Amino acid sequence: MSGYLFSRLLQTLVTLFVMSVLVFGGLHMVGNPVDVLLSPTATPAERLEVIRSFGLDQPVWVQYGIFLRNALSGDLGNSFVYNQPALHLILQRMPATLELAAAALVMALALGLPLGIYAGLRPNGGLAKAIMAFSILGFSLPTFWIGLVMIMVFAVQLGWLPSSGRGDTVDVFGVPLSLFTLDGLAHIALPAFNLALFKISLVIRITRAGVLETLQLDFVRFARAKGLPEARIVLVHVLKNTLIPLITVIGLELGSLIAFAVVTETIFAWPGMGKLIIDSIAVLDRPVILAYLMITVVMFSVINLAVDILYSIVDPRVRLEGN
Amino acid sequence: MADPVLSVQDLTTSFRVDGQWRSVVRNASFDIGPKETVAVVGESGSGKSVTAMSIMRLLPPGNARCTGRIAFEGEDLLAGPLDRMQAIRGNRIGMIFQEPMTSLNPVLKIGSQITEVLRQHRGLDGAEAEAEAVRLLDRVRIPSAKQRLGEYPMNFSGGMRQRVVIAIALACSPKLLIADEPTTALDVTIQAQILELIKTLQEEEGMSVLFITHDMGVVAEISDRTVVMYRGEVVEKATTEAIFREARHPYSRALLSAVPQLGAMAGQDRPLRFPRVDMATGEIAPPPPTADTVRADAPPVLKVENLVTRFPVRKGLLRRVVGRIHAVEDISFELRQGETLSLVGESGCGKSTTGRSLIRLEEPSGGTVGMDGHDVRGAGHSELTKIRRDVQMIFQDPFESLNPRIRIGEAIAEPMIVHGLVSHREAPARVADLLERVGLSGEMMQRFPHEFSGGQRQRICIARALALEPKLIVADESVSALDVSVKAQVINLMLDLQENYGLGYLFISHDMAVVERISHRVAVMYLGEIVEIGPRAAVFETPRHPYTRKLIAAVPVADPSRRRRRVVAGDEIRSPYRPADYVAPKRLYREVGEGHFVQIHESEAAA
């Protein structure tokens, strides 16, 4: 197990390094942030001063060397725009995004699992077909369009739910969260559902396929021959086997929920990381982009690790080993 | 006879296929008396498993329909709601299935899979249920039962899993046990253990057994009465002795004559075809004598010396080799043109790896393989291609060894075109010729594999192997997956081809009776080593190595009058895993007869 963790850590470090080289080189080729940030009326002297203060007068490999040295001591540089530590900027926005992603994930599982199990048990029933039709819609309708329609219906016409912002937050261990106030819950409902819709469809499909497949297996027939009640066969024998593929997919999807909630955050004006990164890319704010991507890499690694560990708990045939 | 425990009357089971009801079992009737064992025997598609599933009402309600009457202890199982079956299944009727590897849920602990039955039917709870589970595992002879409750099925071997399944089926002392091919997937020594176990438990519990099998040997061994099924109908039912002595229905006779019987070859010095039976009249035509095909004058076509194939087992961060699977360990043998050498042994003994190592489908770790004068291990790419042309393989599963999306004509032509034997234009004529040689017709070449039955597919695989005019065919369990009568036909075909083309066969099999029928010489493998090798008659009639004797003793004898109570050793098949620093001892052989060698123990060698 410790060998496994160590090899995982090593992999993450290599990924971080490769990613930072690519992003550094890529951004260098795309353009000069000074051109974007500086007003056209600035004098050449001012311009040189800014370039010098950002360290952009050095050759790119020297810039990268400086970045690497600072990164190793935990400093990912200051934002060109906000002149604040990039890491600090991102961590400030992170709770909002994590909260949104978590709410979406819970919705995806709470709705997707039961619907998927039902559709798997009665694949030819009318309700099952309706569920599958819904999941096709969930897959194919663009997120932004559904978001807009939801705002139109629930916020504008019915007036039931607010359409933007986080609402009231309370500090939990110093982190502001919306989930624990009524107003906050009302604010998170629409964006979370919007974000969850695709995942619900995904969970339904995977669960249905898993249930259908597992029902054909010999041990289910044997469980019936043992005289077990149908509820136990489905909820214990079938479900536990169905969870195995589900965990893998959910793990990957959780990562993408956190890292790429950009569209939903933009539509519902949710003050999360997604909006920050889009703005930063527009102005080539290299330290923020780099810091954001590094955090994403670490997050994906941690999620994958959690998935692997969960996997080995659910499926005893899986053993964790370094390779 | 006392009132039957189970009485099946006019059972007809139909399945809905494309909106139409098709009957799979028609008007089946039979009884099972108290403490009686009734075997239902038949080949695939005979409806024997469907009958069992109908009794338990395990068929999908929407797509299957049963009519007739199934009276279990007087009550009709087919009448009344399906829910009522829950109290009967696993409680008053226990059931075991064929595949022990898949009958248990892989992600639940063994303990919970046993206790759930006890909770359901016997109202036991917590510690009580656990204590009972330990007692049940003890009863099916699983050592250190208490610790094993917390383990998952993957920690159990096939035989051990089948014991667990039996423990579950018998947890509530059922009046009737339905066993659907319970030993078919097991090795022969393990099969003997499980059959003994079922017999013993049956006596202890006083229950009746419905035993479904395709294996006449098992039938003779275990059942009091036998029901023969053919294409969904019961064609004959009688006491087992009567069936074996004087079967009335032609199909029963055909089935019996196709059963390879161990010991049937006594006095024969060559392989022997199976007799052909006329399905309409039941007339048995004696097999034509087999020609002497062995080219004893020519040098052997295959010469294997000290072949070793090991697989490293790596662990840890640096992937250090911590041990090796000694799959093939220091084996030597020769094979002449027109000769059949059988490699026989149980799962994991290295017989398949040996076959694959010959043409470097697995890379050997040591020794030499000489194929028609070529050194296989030293061969470069082009020489290896040439060697592989001379050695063709036929595998066990005819369903998996043909690409489902390639027409069989193409599949057979491909190797000839690759090796430049024929042009694209000439290929169809050659393919048609090959198909006819294996008893199919040339017009079939446009069809896809799924349009053929298992036996036909195996013929196609043989045609494909013949396409390159090989000198040697490695047949890896090639007839194991086939039904008895189809198996007999394919073996007859292989013997015909040997006569016509002087083929050498390396016949890899676990089935002792088939091996006895087809071989000139036999090598018995155990844990990667050959423990005994010699002429077929010598090995089967005067086996010298204890393992050979054990293997032969474990084979069920298809003759109820020779039924015997066996003393079966309860040991498991051992694994050829060895630590990295293990040095394999040099094995010595003693010649006990002409060409008959037996591995001897070191202590004997010193003496």
Coordinates of C-alpha atoms in Angstrom, one line a residue, chain A residues 2-4 6-8 10 124 214 217-233 236-242 244 312-319 321-323, chain B residues 53 56 58 85-91 93-99 102-108 112-114 116-117 119-121 152 154 164-166 168-169 180 314-317 319:
Chain A
S2 CA 2.7 2.5 0.9
G3 CA 4.6 1.6 -2.3
Y4 CA 1.4 2.3 -4.1
F6 CA 4.5 6.6 -3.3
S7 CA 4.3 5.6 -6.9
R8 CA 1.1 7.7 -7.2
L10 CA 5.7 10.3 -8.1
N124 CA -39.4 -2.8 -21.3
T214 CA -25.5 -8.3 -13.4
L217 CA -25.1 -13.5 -14.0
D218 CA -25.1 -16.9 -12.4
F219 CA -24.9 -15.7 -8.9
V220 CA -28.1 -13.8 -9.2
R221 CA -29.8 -17.0 -10.4
F222 CA -28.2 -18.8 -7.5
A223 CA -29.4 -16.1 -5.1
R224 CA -33.0 -16.6 -6.4
A225 CA -32.5 -20.4 -6.0
K226 CA -31.6 -19.7 -2.4
G227 CA -35.1 -18.2 -1.9
L228 CA -33.8 -14.7 -1.1
P229 CA -36.4 -11.9 -1.4
E230 CA -36.1 -9.7 -4.5
A231 CA -35.2 -6.6 -2.5
R232 CA -32.1 -8.3 -1.1
I233 CA -31.1 -9.6 -4.5
V236 CA -27.2 -6.2 -2.1
H237 CA -26.2 -8.7 -4.7
V238 CA -26.8 -6.6 -7.8
L239 CA -26.2 -3.1 -6.6
K240 CA -22.7 -3.8 -5.1
N241 CA -21.6 -5.2 -8.4
T242 CA -23.1 -2.3 -10.3
I244 CA -17.9 -0.9 -9.5
S312 CA -10.5 -1.8 -3.6
I313 CA -13.1 -1.6 -0.8
V314 CA -16.1 -2.4 -3.0
D315 CA -14.3 -5.0 -5.1
P316 CA -12.1 -7.4 -3.1
R317 CA -10.5 -8.7 -6.2
V318 CA -8.7 -5.4 -6.7
R319 CA -5.4 -5.1 -4.9
E321 CA 0.1 -2.1 -6.0
G322 CA 2.7 0.2 -7.3
N323 CA 3.9 -0.3 -10.8
Chain B
M53 CA -35.3 -24.4 -13.9
M56 CA -37.8 -24.1 -9.4
L58 CA -36.6 -19.7 -12.1
M85 CA -41.7 -20.3 -4.3
Q86 CA -39.5 -18.1 -2.1
A87 CA -40.3 -20.2 0.9
I88 CA -39.5 -23.4 -1.0
R89 CA -36.4 -22.4 -2.9
G90 CA -33.3 -22.8 -0.8
N91 CA -35.4 -24.1 2.0
I93 CA -35.5 -27.6 -2.4
G94 CA -31.8 -26.8 -2.7
M95 CA -30.1 -26.2 -6.0
I96 CA -26.5 -26.2 -7.3
F97 CA -25.3 -25.0 -10.6
Q98 CA -22.6 -25.9 -13.0
E99 CA -20.2 -23.0 -12.7
T102 CA -19.7 -17.7 -11.0
S103 CA -22.3 -19.1 -8.6
L104 CA -21.1 -17.0 -5.8
N105 CA -21.2 -13.2 -5.7
P106 CA -17.6 -12.0 -6.1
V107 CA -18.0 -8.9 -4.0
L108 CA -19.7 -10.4 -0.9
S112 CA -22.7 -13.4 4.5
Q113 CA -23.7 -15.4 1.5
I114 CA -24.3 -18.4 3.8
E116 CA -28.4 -14.7 4.4
V117 CA -30.1 -18.0 3.7
R119 CA -31.7 -15.6 8.3
Q120 CA -34.2 -15.9 5.5
H121 CA -35.5 -19.4 6.1
Y152 CA -14.2 -13.6 -0.6
M154 CA -11.7 -15.3 -5.1
V164 CA -19.5 -23.6 -0.4
V165 CA -22.4 -23.7 -2.9
I166 CA -23.4 -27.2 -1.7
I168 CA -25.6 -23.1 1.0
A169 CA -27.9 -25.4 -0.9
D180 CA -27.4 -29.1 -12.6
R314 CA 6.9 -9.4 -9.8
K315 CA 6.0 -7.3 -6.8
G316 CA 6.8 -4.1 -5.1
L317 CA 7.9 -0.7 -6.3
R319 CA 9.0 -4.8 -9.8

